[in-house]
Coordinates of C-alpha atoms in Angstrom, one line a residue:
Chain G
X1 CA 120.0 138.0 5.6
X2 CA 123.8 138.2 5.4
X3 CA 125.2 138.6 1.9
X4 CA 127.9 136.2 0.9
X5 CA 130.1 139.0 -0.3
X6 CA 130.2 140.5 3.1
X7 CA 132.4 137.7 4.3
X8 CA 135.9 136.8 3.0
X9 CA 135.6 133.4 4.6
X10 CA 132.3 131.7 5.1
X11 CA 131.8 128.5 7.0
X12 CA 128.4 126.8 6.5
X13 CA 127.0 124.1 8.6
X14 CA 130.2 122.1 9.2
X15 CA 129.7 118.6 10.7
X16 CA 132.8 116.6 11.7
X17 CA 132.9 113.5 13.8
X18 CA 135.5 110.9 14.9
X19 CA 133.7 107.7 15.4
X20 CA 130.9 108.5 17.7
X21 CA 132.4 111.8 18.9
X22 CA 130.9 114.8 17.4
X23 CA 133.8 117.3 17.1
X24 CA 131.8 119.9 15.1
X25 CA 128.1 119.9 15.1
X26 CA 126.7 122.3 12.5
X27 CA 129.0 125.3 12.9
X28 CA 128.1 128.3 10.8
X29 CA 130.1 131.5 10.9
X30 CA 131.8 134.1 8.7
X31 CA 134.9 136.2 8.8
X32 CA 135.0 139.7 7.3
X33 CA 137.9 141.0 5.3
X34 CA 140.5 142.8 7.3
X35 CA 139.2 141.9 10.8
X36 CA 140.7 140.0 13.7
X37 CA 138.3 137.2 14.4
X38 CA 138.9 135.1 17.5
X39 CA 137.6 131.7 18.2
X40 CA 137.4 130.8 21.9
X41 CA 136.0 128.0 24.0
X42 CA 136.9 125.4 26.6
X43 CA 139.4 122.6 25.8
X44 CA 138.0 120.2 23.3
X45 CA 135.4 122.6 22.0
X46 CA 136.5 122.0 18.4
X47 CA 138.4 125.2 17.7
X48 CA 141.4 123.5 16.2
X49 CA 139.1 121.1 14.3
X50 CA 137.5 124.0 12.7
X51 CA 140.9 125.4 11.4
X52 CA 141.8 121.9 10.2
X53 CA 138.6 121.8 8.2
X54 CA 139.4 125.1 6.6
X55 CA 142.9 123.7 5.8
X56 CA 141.5 120.5 4.4
X57 CA 143.5 118.4 6.9
X58 CA 140.1 117.1 8.0
X59 CA 137.3 116.4 5.6
X60 CA 134.0 117.3 7.2
X61 CA 131.0 115.0 6.5
X62 CA 128.7 117.9 5.8
X63 CA 128.9 121.6 5.2
X64 CA 131.2 123.8 3.1
X65 CA 133.8 126.5 3.4
X66 CA 133.8 129.3 1.0
X67 CA 136.8 131.5 0.6
X68 CA 136.1 134.6 -1.5
X69 CA 133.2 132.8 -3.0
X70 CA 135.3 129.7 -3.9
X71 CA 134.3 126.4 -2.4
X72 CA 137.3 124.8 -0.6
X73 CA 135.7 121.4 -0.1
X74 CA 137.0 119.9 -3.3
X75 CA 140.6 121.3 -3.1
X76 CA 143.6 119.3 -2.1
X77 CA 145.4 120.4 1.1
X78 CA 148.4 121.8 -0.8
X79 CA 146.2 123.9 -3.0
X80 CA 144.9 125.9 0.0
X81 CA 148.2 127.8 0.3
X82 CA 148.0 129.2 -3.2
X83 CA 144.6 130.8 -2.4
X84 CA 146.3 132.9 0.3
X85 CA 145.4 131.0 3.5
X86 CA 148.4 130.6 5.9
X87 CA 148.4 129.0 9.3
X88 CA 150.4 128.4 12.4
X89 CA 149.9 125.4 14.8
X90 CA 149.2 124.9 18.4
X91 CA 152.2 122.6 18.7
X92 CA 154.9 124.2 16.5
X93 CA 155.1 122.5 13.1
X94 CA 158.5 123.8 11.9
X95 CA 161.1 122.0 9.9
X96 CA 163.4 121.2 12.8
X97 CA 166.7 120.6 11.1
X98 CA 166.6 123.6 8.9
X99 CA 167.8 127.1 9.8
X100 CA 165.3 129.9 10.7
X101 CA 166.0 131.5 7.3
X102 CA 165.3 128.4 5.3
X103 CA 162.1 127.8 7.2
X104 CA 160.9 131.3 6.4
X105 CA 162.0 130.8 2.7
X106 CA 159.8 127.7 2.6
X107 CA 156.8 129.8 3.3
X108 CA 157.4 131.6 0.0
X109 CA 157.4 128.3 -1.9
X110 CA 154.2 129.0 -3.9
X111 CA 155.5 132.4 -5.0
X112 CA 158.6 131.1 -6.6
X113 CA 159.2 129.5 -10.0
X114 CA 162.6 127.8 -10.1
X115 CA 162.3 124.0 -10.9
X116 CA 164.6 121.1 -10.4
X117 CA 166.8 121.9 -13.5
X118 CA 167.1 125.7 -13.1
X119 CA 167.5 125.4 -9.4
X120 CA 170.5 123.0 -9.8
X121 CA 172.2 125.4 -12.2
X122 CA 171.5 128.5 -10.0
X123 CA 172.2 131.1 -12.5
X124 CA 170.4 134.2 -13.9
X125 CA 166.7 134.1 -13.1
X126 CA 166.9 131.6 -10.3
X127 CA 169.7 133.5 -8.6
X128 CA 167.8 136.8 -8.9
X129 CA 164.7 135.2 -7.5
X130 CA 166.5 133.8 -4.5
X131 CA 168.2 137.1 -3.8
X132 CA 164.9 139.0 -4.1
X133 CA 163.3 136.5 -1.7
X134 CA 166.1 137.0 0.8
X135 CA 165.8 140.7 0.6
X136 CA 162.0 140.5 1.1
X137 CA 162.3 138.2 4.1
X138 CA 165.0 140.3 5.7
X139 CA 163.4 143.6 5.3
X140 CA 159.7 142.8 5.7
X141 CA 159.5 139.8 8.0
X142 CA 162.6 139.4 10.1
X143 CA 162.7 143.1 10.8
X144 CA 159.0 143.1 11.8
X145 CA 159.2 140.1 14.1
X146 CA 162.6 141.1 15.5
X147 CA 164.4 137.8 14.9
X148 CA 167.6 139.1 13.3
X149 CA 169.9 137.5 15.8
X150 CA 168.6 133.9 15.3
X151 CA 168.3 133.8 11.5
X152 CA 171.1 131.3 11.0
X153 CA 170.2 129.1 14.0
X154 CA 168.8 125.6 13.5
X155 CA 165.2 125.7 14.5
X156 CA 165.1 122.8 17.0
X157 CA 167.8 124.5 19.1
X158 CA 165.6 127.5 19.8
X159 CA 163.3 128.0 22.8
X160 CA 159.6 127.5 22.4
X161 CA 158.7 131.2 22.3
X162 CA 161.1 132.0 19.5
X163 CA 159.9 128.9 17.6
X164 CA 156.4 130.3 17.7
X165 CA 157.7 133.5 16.3
X166 CA 159.5 131.7 13.5
X167 CA 156.4 129.9 12.6
X168 CA 154.6 133.2 12.4
X169 CA 157.4 134.5 10.1
X170 CA 157.0 131.4 7.9
X171 CA 153.3 132.0 7.6
X172 CA 153.9 135.6 6.7
X173 CA 156.3 134.6 3.9
X174 CA 153.3 133.1 2.2
X175 CA 152.0 136.7 1.7
X176 CA 148.6 135.4 2.9
X177 CA 145.3 137.2 2.6
X178 CA 144.1 135.4 5.7
X179 CA 146.1 134.0 8.6
X180 CA 145.0 131.3 10.9
X181 CA 146.8 131.5 14.3
X182 CA 146.3 128.5 16.6
X183 CA 147.2 129.6 20.2
X184 CA 150.2 131.9 19.3
X185 CA 150.7 133.0 22.9
X186 CA 150.6 129.6 24.6
X187 CA 153.5 129.0 26.9
X188 CA 154.8 132.5 26.8
X189 CA 155.5 134.9 29.6
X190 CA 153.8 138.2 29.9
X191 CA 156.4 140.1 27.9
X192 CA 156.4 137.6 25.0
X193 CA 152.6 137.5 25.0
X194 CA 152.5 141.3 24.7
X195 CA 155.1 141.1 21.8
X196 CA 152.9 138.5 20.0
X197 CA 149.8 140.7 20.4
X198 CA 151.7 143.6 19.0
X199 CA 152.9 141.6 16.0
X200 CA 149.4 140.4 15.3
X201 CA 148.1 144.0 15.3
X202 CA 151.0 145.1 13.1
X203 CA 150.3 142.4 10.6
X204 CA 146.6 143.1 10.6
X205 CA 147.0 146.9 10.2
X206 CA 150.1 147.3 8.0
X207 CA 149.6 144.3 5.8
X208 CA 145.9 144.3 5.8
X209 CA 145.8 140.5 6.5
X210 CA 142.6 139.1 7.9
X211 CA 143.3 137.1 11.1
X212 CA 141.5 134.2 12.6
X213 CA 142.9 133.6 16.1
X214 CA 142.4 130.8 18.6
X215 CA 143.7 131.8 22.0
X216 CA 143.2 131.0 25.6
X217 CA 144.6 134.2 27.0
X218 CA 141.4 136.2 27.4
X219 CA 143.3 139.4 28.0
X220 CA 144.8 139.2 24.5
X221 CA 141.5 138.0 22.9
X222 CA 139.4 140.8 24.4
X223 CA 142.0 143.5 23.6
X224 CA 142.7 142.9 20.0
X225 CA 139.7 141.1 18.5
X226 CA 137.1 142.8 16.4
X227 CA 134.7 139.9 16.7
X228 CA 134.7 136.7 18.7
X229 CA 133.0 133.3 18.1
X230 CA 132.5 131.0 21.1
X231 CA 132.4 127.2 20.6
X232 CA 131.4 124.6 23.1
X233 CA 131.1 120.9 22.4
X234 CA 131.3 121.5 18.7
X235 CA 128.6 124.1 18.6
X236 CA 128.6 127.8 18.3
X237 CA 127.1 129.3 21.4
X238 CA 127.8 133.0 20.8
X239 CA 129.3 135.4 18.3
X240 CA 129.8 139.1 18.5
X241 CA 132.0 141.9 19.7
X242 CA 134.2 141.5 22.8
X243 CA 131.9 143.5 24.9
X244 CA 128.9 141.4 24.0
X245 CA 130.7 138.2 24.6
X246 CA 131.9 139.3 28.0
X247 CA 128.4 139.6 29.2
X248 CA 126.8 136.7 27.3
X249 CA 125.2 134.3 29.7
X250 CA 125.8 131.1 27.5
X251 CA 129.5 132.0 27.4
X252 CA 129.7 132.5 31.2
X253 CA 127.9 129.3 31.7
X254 CA 130.2 127.3 29.4
X255 CA 133.3 128.7 31.1
X256 CA 132.2 128.6 34.6
X257 CA 130.3 125.3 34.2
X258 CA 127.0 126.1 35.8
X259 CA 124.5 123.2 36.3
X260 CA 122.7 123.1 33.1
X261 CA 121.5 120.1 31.2
X262 CA 122.6 121.3 27.8
X263 CA 126.1 122.4 28.6
X264 CA 127.1 120.3 31.6
X265 CA 130.3 118.4 31.2
X266 CA 128.8 115.5 33.1
X267 CA 126.3 115.0 30.3
X268 CA 128.9 114.6 27.6
Chain B
X1 CA 192.3 131.2 12.0
X2 CA 189.7 132.9 9.8
X3 CA 187.5 134.8 12.2
X4 CA 186.6 138.4 11.4
X5 CA 184.8 137.5 8.2
X6 CA 181.8 139.8 7.9
X7 CA 179.4 140.1 5.0
X8 CA 177.7 143.3 3.8
X9 CA 175.4 142.0 1.1
X10 CA 172.8 139.3 1.0
X11 CA 174.5 137.9 -2.2
X12 CA 177.7 137.3 -0.3
X13 CA 175.8 135.8 2.6
X14 CA 174.0 133.3 0.3
X15 CA 177.2 132.2 -1.5
X16 CA 178.3 128.6 -1.2
X17 CA 181.9 129.5 -0.9
X18 CA 181.8 132.1 1.8
X19 CA 185.1 133.8 1.8
X20 CA 188.1 134.5 -0.4
X21 CA 190.1 132.1 1.8
X22 CA 187.7 129.2 1.0
X23 CA 187.8 130.0 -2.7
X24 CA 191.6 130.0 -2.8
X25 CA 191.7 126.7 -1.0
X26 CA 189.2 125.3 -3.4
X27 CA 191.0 126.4 -6.5
X28 CA 194.2 124.9 -5.1
X29 CA 192.4 121.7 -4.4
X30 CA 191.0 121.6 -8.0
X31 CA 194.5 122.1 -9.3
X32 CA 195.8 119.3 -7.2
X33 CA 193.0 117.1 -8.5
X34 CA 194.1 117.9 -12.1
X35 CA 197.8 117.2 -11.4
X36 CA 197.1 114.1 -9.3
X37 CA 196.7 111.6 -12.2
X38 CA 200.2 112.4 -13.5
X39 CA 201.7 111.5 -10.2
X40 CA 199.7 108.4 -9.2
X41 CA 200.0 104.9 -10.5
X42 CA 197.3 103.0 -12.4
X43 CA 196.2 101.0 -9.4
X44 CA 195.6 104.2 -7.3
X45 CA 193.8 105.7 -10.3
X46 CA 191.6 102.7 -10.6
X47 CA 190.5 103.1 -7.0
X48 CA 190.0 106.8 -7.5
X49 CA 187.8 106.2 -10.5
X50 CA 185.7 103.8 -8.4
X51 CA 185.4 106.5 -5.7
X52 CA 184.3 109.1 -8.2
X53 CA 181.6 106.8 -9.6
X54 CA 180.5 105.9 -6.1
X55 CA 180.3 109.7 -5.2
X56 CA 177.9 110.3 -8.1
X57 CA 175.7 107.3 -7.0
X58 CA 175.9 108.5 -3.3
X59 CA 174.8 112.0 -4.3
X60 CA 171.7 110.5 -5.8
X61 CA 170.8 108.4 -2.8
X62 CA 171.6 111.2 -0.4
X63 CA 169.2 113.5 -2.2
X64 CA 166.5 110.9 -1.9
X65 CA 167.2 109.4 1.5
X66 CA 169.1 112.1 3.3
X67 CA 167.3 115.2 2.0
X68 CA 163.8 113.9 1.1
X69 CA 163.7 111.2 3.8
X70 CA 162.6 108.4 1.5
X71 CA 164.5 105.2 2.2
X72 CA 165.5 103.3 -0.9
X73 CA 167.0 99.8 -1.1
X74 CA 166.8 99.7 -4.8
X75 CA 169.6 102.1 -5.7
X76 CA 171.8 99.3 -7.2
X77 CA 168.9 98.4 -9.5
X78 CA 168.7 102.0 -10.8
X79 CA 172.5 102.0 -11.3
X80 CA 172.0 98.7 -13.2
X81 CA 169.3 100.1 -15.4
X82 CA 171.7 103.0 -16.2
X83 CA 174.6 100.6 -16.9
X84 CA 172.5 98.4 -19.2
X85 CA 170.9 101.3 -21.0
X86 CA 174.3 102.8 -21.7
X87 CA 175.8 99.4 -22.8
X88 CA 172.9 98.6 -25.1
X89 CA 172.8 102.1 -26.6
X90 CA 176.6 102.0 -27.3
X91 CA 176.8 98.5 -28.7
X92 CA 173.5 98.0 -30.5
X93 CA 172.5 101.5 -31.6
X94 CA 176.0 102.9 -32.0
X95 CA 175.4 106.0 -30.0
X96 CA 178.6 107.6 -28.6
X97 CA 179.4 107.3 -24.9
X98 CA 178.7 111.0 -24.3
X99 CA 175.1 110.8 -25.4
X100 CA 174.5 107.5 -23.7
X101 CA 175.3 109.0 -20.3
X102 CA 172.3 111.4 -20.2
X103 CA 170.1 108.9 -21.9
X104 CA 171.0 106.3 -19.2
X105 CA 170.2 108.9 -16.6
X106 CA 166.8 109.6 -18.1
X107 CA 166.0 105.9 -18.4
X108 CA 166.9 105.3 -14.7
X109 CA 164.9 108.4 -13.7
X110 CA 161.9 107.0 -15.6
X111 CA 162.2 103.7 -13.8
X112 CA 162.8 105.5 -10.5
X113 CA 159.6 107.4 -10.8
X114 CA 157.6 104.2 -11.3
X115 CA 159.3 102.6 -8.3
X116 CA 158.7 105.8 -6.3
X117 CA 154.9 105.8 -6.8
X118 CA 154.2 103.8 -3.6
X119 CA 156.1 106.5 -1.6
X120 CA 153.0 108.6 -1.5
X121 CA 151.2 106.0 0.6
X122 CA 154.0 104.3 2.5
X123 CA 156.9 105.6 4.5
X124 CA 160.0 104.4 6.3
X125 CA 160.7 100.7 6.6
X126 CA 157.7 99.8 4.5
X127 CA 159.0 101.9 1.6
X128 CA 162.4 100.2 2.0
X129 CA 160.7 96.9 1.5
X130 CA 158.8 98.2 -1.5
X131 CA 162.0 99.4 -3.1
X132 CA 163.7 96.0 -2.5
X133 CA 161.0 94.7 -4.9
X134 CA 162.6 96.8 -7.6
X135 CA 165.9 95.4 -6.7
X136 CA 164.8 91.8 -7.3
X137 CA 162.7 92.6 -10.3
X138 CA 165.6 94.2 -12.1
X139 CA 168.2 91.6 -11.1
X140 CA 165.8 89.1 -12.7
X141 CA 165.3 91.2 -15.8
X142 CA 169.1 91.6 -16.3
X143 CA 169.5 87.9 -15.9
X144 CA 166.7 86.6 -18.1
X145 CA 166.0 89.2 -20.8
X146 CA 168.8 87.6 -22.9
X147 CA 167.9 89.1 -26.2
X148 CA 168.6 92.5 -24.7
X149 CA 171.1 92.0 -21.9
X150 CA 172.8 88.8 -23.1
X151 CA 172.1 87.3 -19.6
X152 CA 175.1 86.2 -17.6
X153 CA 177.4 86.4 -20.6
X154 CA 177.2 90.2 -20.2
X155 CA 177.9 92.9 -22.7
X156 CA 181.4 94.1 -23.7
X157 CA 181.5 97.9 -24.0
X158 CA 184.3 99.8 -25.9
X159 CA 186.2 102.7 -24.4
X160 CA 184.7 106.2 -24.8
X161 CA 186.2 108.4 -27.5
X162 CA 186.2 112.1 -28.1
X163 CA 187.5 113.5 -31.5
X164 CA 189.5 110.4 -32.0
X165 CA 191.0 110.5 -28.5
X166 CA 190.4 107.2 -26.7
X167 CA 189.9 107.1 -23.0
X168 CA 191.5 103.7 -22.7
X169 CA 193.5 103.9 -19.5
X170 CA 192.5 104.6 -15.9
X171 CA 194.5 107.9 -16.1
X172 CA 192.5 109.1 -19.1
X173 CA 189.2 108.0 -17.7
X174 CA 189.9 109.9 -14.5
X175 CA 189.2 113.1 -16.3
X176 CA 185.7 111.9 -17.4
X177 CA 184.9 110.8 -13.8
X178 CA 186.3 114.1 -12.4
X179 CA 184.1 116.1 -14.8
X180 CA 180.9 114.3 -13.8
X181 CA 181.7 114.4 -10.1
X182 CA 182.3 118.2 -10.1
X183 CA 179.1 118.8 -12.2
X184 CA 177.1 116.4 -10.0
X185 CA 178.3 117.9 -6.8
X186 CA 177.6 121.5 -7.8
X187 CA 174.2 120.6 -9.1
X188 CA 173.3 118.9 -5.8
X189 CA 174.6 121.7 -3.7
X190 CA 172.7 124.3 -5.7
X191 CA 169.5 122.3 -5.8
X192 CA 169.2 122.0 -2.1
X193 CA 169.6 125.7 -1.5
X194 CA 166.7 126.6 -3.9
X195 CA 163.0 126.0 -4.0
X196 CA 162.9 122.3 -5.0
X197 CA 165.6 121.3 -2.5
X198 CA 163.9 123.2 0.3
X199 CA 160.7 121.4 -0.5
X200 CA 162.6 118.1 -0.3
X201 CA 163.9 118.9 3.2
X202 CA 160.5 120.1 4.3
X203 CA 158.9 116.8 3.3
X204 CA 161.6 115.0 5.3
X205 CA 161.2 117.1 8.4
X206 CA 157.4 117.4 8.5
X207 CA 155.3 116.4 5.6
X208 CA 152.0 117.8 7.0
X209 CA 153.4 121.3 7.4
X210 CA 155.1 121.0 3.9
X211 CA 151.7 120.4 2.4
X212 CA 150.4 123.5 4.2
X213 CA 153.2 125.5 2.5
X214 CA 151.6 124.5 -0.8
X215 CA 154.1 121.8 -1.5
X216 CA 152.6 119.0 -3.6
X217 CA 153.9 115.9 -1.8
X218 CA 153.3 113.5 -4.6
X219 CA 155.0 115.6 -7.2
X220 CA 158.1 116.4 -5.1
X221 CA 158.6 112.8 -3.8
X222 CA 158.5 111.6 -7.4
X223 CA 160.9 114.4 -8.5
X224 CA 163.2 113.3 -5.8
X225 CA 163.1 109.7 -7.0
X226 CA 163.7 110.9 -10.6
X227 CA 166.7 113.0 -9.7
X228 CA 168.1 110.3 -7.4
X229 CA 167.8 107.7 -10.1
X230 CA 169.2 110.0 -12.7
X231 CA 172.4 110.2 -10.7
X232 CA 172.3 106.4 -10.3
X233 CA 171.9 106.0 -14.1
X234 CA 174.9 108.3 -14.8
X235 CA 177.0 106.4 -12.2
X236 CA 176.0 103.1 -13.9
X237 CA 176.8 104.5 -17.3
X238 CA 180.2 105.7 -16.2
X239 CA 180.9 102.4 -14.5
X240 CA 180.1 100.3 -17.5
X241 CA 182.4 102.3 -19.8
X242 CA 185.1 102.2 -17.2
X243 CA 184.9 98.4 -16.6
X244 CA 184.2 97.7 -20.3
X245 CA 181.8 94.9 -19.3
X246 CA 178.5 94.6 -17.6
X247 CA 176.9 91.4 -16.2
X248 CA 173.9 91.0 -13.9
X249 CA 175.8 90.1 -10.8
X250 CA 177.3 93.5 -10.6
X251 CA 174.1 95.0 -9.1
X252 CA 173.1 92.9 -6.1
X253 CA 171.1 94.0 -3.1
X254 CA 174.4 94.3 -1.1
X255 CA 175.4 97.1 -3.4
X256 CA 172.2 99.0 -2.5
X257 CA 173.0 98.5 1.2
X258 CA 176.6 99.6 0.6
X259 CA 175.3 102.9 -0.9
X260 CA 173.0 103.3 2.0
X261 CA 176.0 102.8 4.3
X262 CA 177.9 105.4 2.3
X263 CA 175.3 108.1 2.9
X264 CA 174.8 107.2 6.6
X265 CA 178.6 107.1 7.4
X266 CA 179.1 110.2 5.3
X267 CA 176.2 112.1 6.7
X268 CA 172.5 112.0 5.8
X269 CA 171.4 115.3 4.4
X270 CA 174.8 116.6 3.5
X271 CA 176.3 117.0 0.0
X272 CA 179.8 116.8 1.3
X273 CA 178.7 113.8 3.4
X274 CA 178.1 111.8 0.2
X275 CA 181.6 112.5 -0.9
X276 CA 183.2 111.5 2.4
X277 CA 181.0 108.4 2.6
X278 CA 181.9 107.2 -0.9
X279 CA 185.6 107.7 -0.2
X280 CA 185.3 105.9 3.1
X281 CA 183.4 102.9 1.7
X282 CA 185.7 102.4 -1.2
X283 CA 189.0 103.3 0.4
X284 CA 188.8 101.6 3.8
X285 CA 188.4 98.0 2.5
X286 CA 191.5 98.7 0.3
X287 CA 193.5 100.1 3.1
X288 CA 192.4 97.2 5.3
X289 CA 193.7 94.8 2.6
X290 CA 197.1 96.4 2.8
X291 CA 197.0 96.6 6.6
X292 CA 196.1 93.0 7.0
X293 CA 198.6 91.7 4.5
X294 CA 201.3 91.3 7.1
X295 CA 199.3 88.9 9.3
X296 CA 198.8 86.6 6.3
X297 CA 202.3 85.4 7.1
X298 CA 201.4 84.4 10.6
X299 CA 200.2 80.8 10.3
X300 CA 197.6 81.0 13.1
X301 CA 195.8 83.9 11.3
X302 CA 195.8 82.4 7.9
X303 CA 192.3 81.0 7.9
X304 CA 190.6 84.0 9.5
X305 CA 192.4 86.5 7.3
X306 CA 189.6 87.2 4.8
X307 CA 186.7 87.4 7.3
X308 CA 188.9 89.6 9.6
X309 CA 188.8 92.3 7.1
X310 CA 185.1 92.3 6.8
X311 CA 184.8 92.3 10.6
X312 CA 187.1 95.3 11.0
X313 CA 185.2 97.1 8.3
X314 CA 181.8 96.4 9.9
X315 CA 183.2 97.4 13.3
X316 CA 184.4 100.7 11.8
X317 CA 180.9 101.4 10.5
X318 CA 179.3 100.6 13.8
X319 CA 181.9 102.8 15.5
X320 CA 180.9 105.7 13.3
X321 CA 177.2 105.2 13.9
X322 CA 177.7 105.3 17.7
X323 CA 180.3 108.0 18.0
X324 CA 179.4 110.2 15.0
X325 CA 175.8 109.4 14.1
X326 CA 175.6 112.5 11.9
X327 CA 178.4 111.2 9.8
X328 CA 181.9 112.3 8.6
X329 CA 180.4 115.6 7.4
X330 CA 179.6 116.6 11.0
X331 CA 183.1 115.5 12.1
X332 CA 184.6 117.7 9.4
X333 CA 182.3 120.6 10.4
X334 CA 183.4 120.5 14.0
X335 CA 187.0 120.3 13.0
X336 CA 186.5 123.4 10.9
X337 CA 184.8 125.2 13.7
X338 CA 187.6 124.4 16.1
X339 CA 190.2 125.9 13.7
X340 CA 187.9 128.9 13.0
X341 CA 189.0 130.5 16.3
X342 CA 192.2 128.6 16.8
X343 CA 194.5 129.2 18.7
X344 CA 192.2 131.4 20.8
X345 CA 189.3 129.3 22.1
X346 CA 186.9 132.2 22.6

């Protein structure tokens, strides 16, 4: 039916449970190269769980994830980064006591070579590598995300909105092929949300990065997504273009909570 | 006043020594350090040598505990391994002091990696307890492996020599210590601003996110243990050639705790902090000794004289933890910031 090559990231029949709670119940979906793919659904639908399975933070009982044809199921969590999968978190996971610049530099960890001896000597190749990194970060990332004025600040002193932006910057420093964004616009005012939406579009168009987006702000999701996948109680209930999703009766039922045995919250 | 310092290249912005002003001061300071031994007496130089050796050890522990966030209470054991390795190599194998120093470092690093293996699974206080085990194991080994360590009789070690020049006084040894302190400090400072050092701090701050950045936690934790123990080994090696003797009771648990106190008082996660902490922990007891000498003559205080010193020392540490929890390094930084704009406060 659907060729495997068609998808950059393919998720096949993922099952994940915590004790008796079924967090993901046979989710199958695929993300095409270069698109903005949104995952939406009510709270507790398993959206973040799905990202955690891709990242190998969670180990699903059943099912596999294929990235460009490679099975991720056997890889260690730290190996995922080198394939080109970057991510931001719902609750910012930055390195609080480091500066913004150092946080972003950490994103480039996998692209650098200096070791514990050459790093301590800091001469020649290591020095050139560090300078090239600084230049890349300044000109490509800091400039794009408009965070010039905070680059030397310690991260935990920054307001939440800016921290989210720094986290995005750090993910970009990984030069990812695919970027998983977990609620990038949560807790932001209208102006900041618009900024974030603009950044996501820029990254997608200028860098050609595939984006998987979890977001509750329906305005943003409907505006920028190419395709949307809707989860409810660990199951995929719909997938398609924004216009289809908007009129899908399962989706409306899940969000508005109509009396229905299958999707009723009382039954869970 | 040194405001108005602007940078126009990334190279200058990334430099450790940020302005000409700082470089000049640093050069002057180094010159002072070189002249210093010719002005000071042997007793002062004895203390300064001990401070230097403590600085090297503290750098090691700070890289592990302050930067990587792995608490170790086995640092004295690693220093001991370095000291014994060096002593045995010099006296049994006949290797010169200069070669024994890196070899002692490598031996300690090797031991450190083995002791560090549990760090992948356990954190915080649990890791502290696991490293105490190393402390007790090695104290026992130093004591009972008589064929190698000669037990409580200890090993006598000759003075280092270089092209027939014997470093037999405190004054001469000072230059050896100074060399290793400068090299050790520069290495630590450079390490933490490059890839490996950033990975260490990432592991300390948030290990989950570090893994997501592609940092192999196991490998970097063990690297941190190795580098930390290497410093400890070098410190132990210097110590043994400075003291000319090594016995098992020189590396008790209390020494490990003393090193931990150094990096806490100095400032966890600060290279300069290790230096301040080492100076504080070695110097303050000595100053207190002079300071309390006068009350020795007051009959009522005679019995409590010795414990009083310990109490004041302990109180000072507590005082620092309460009023300057981020250590002497933070105090120094705030002082610098104050004078940055002085005398105009805006």
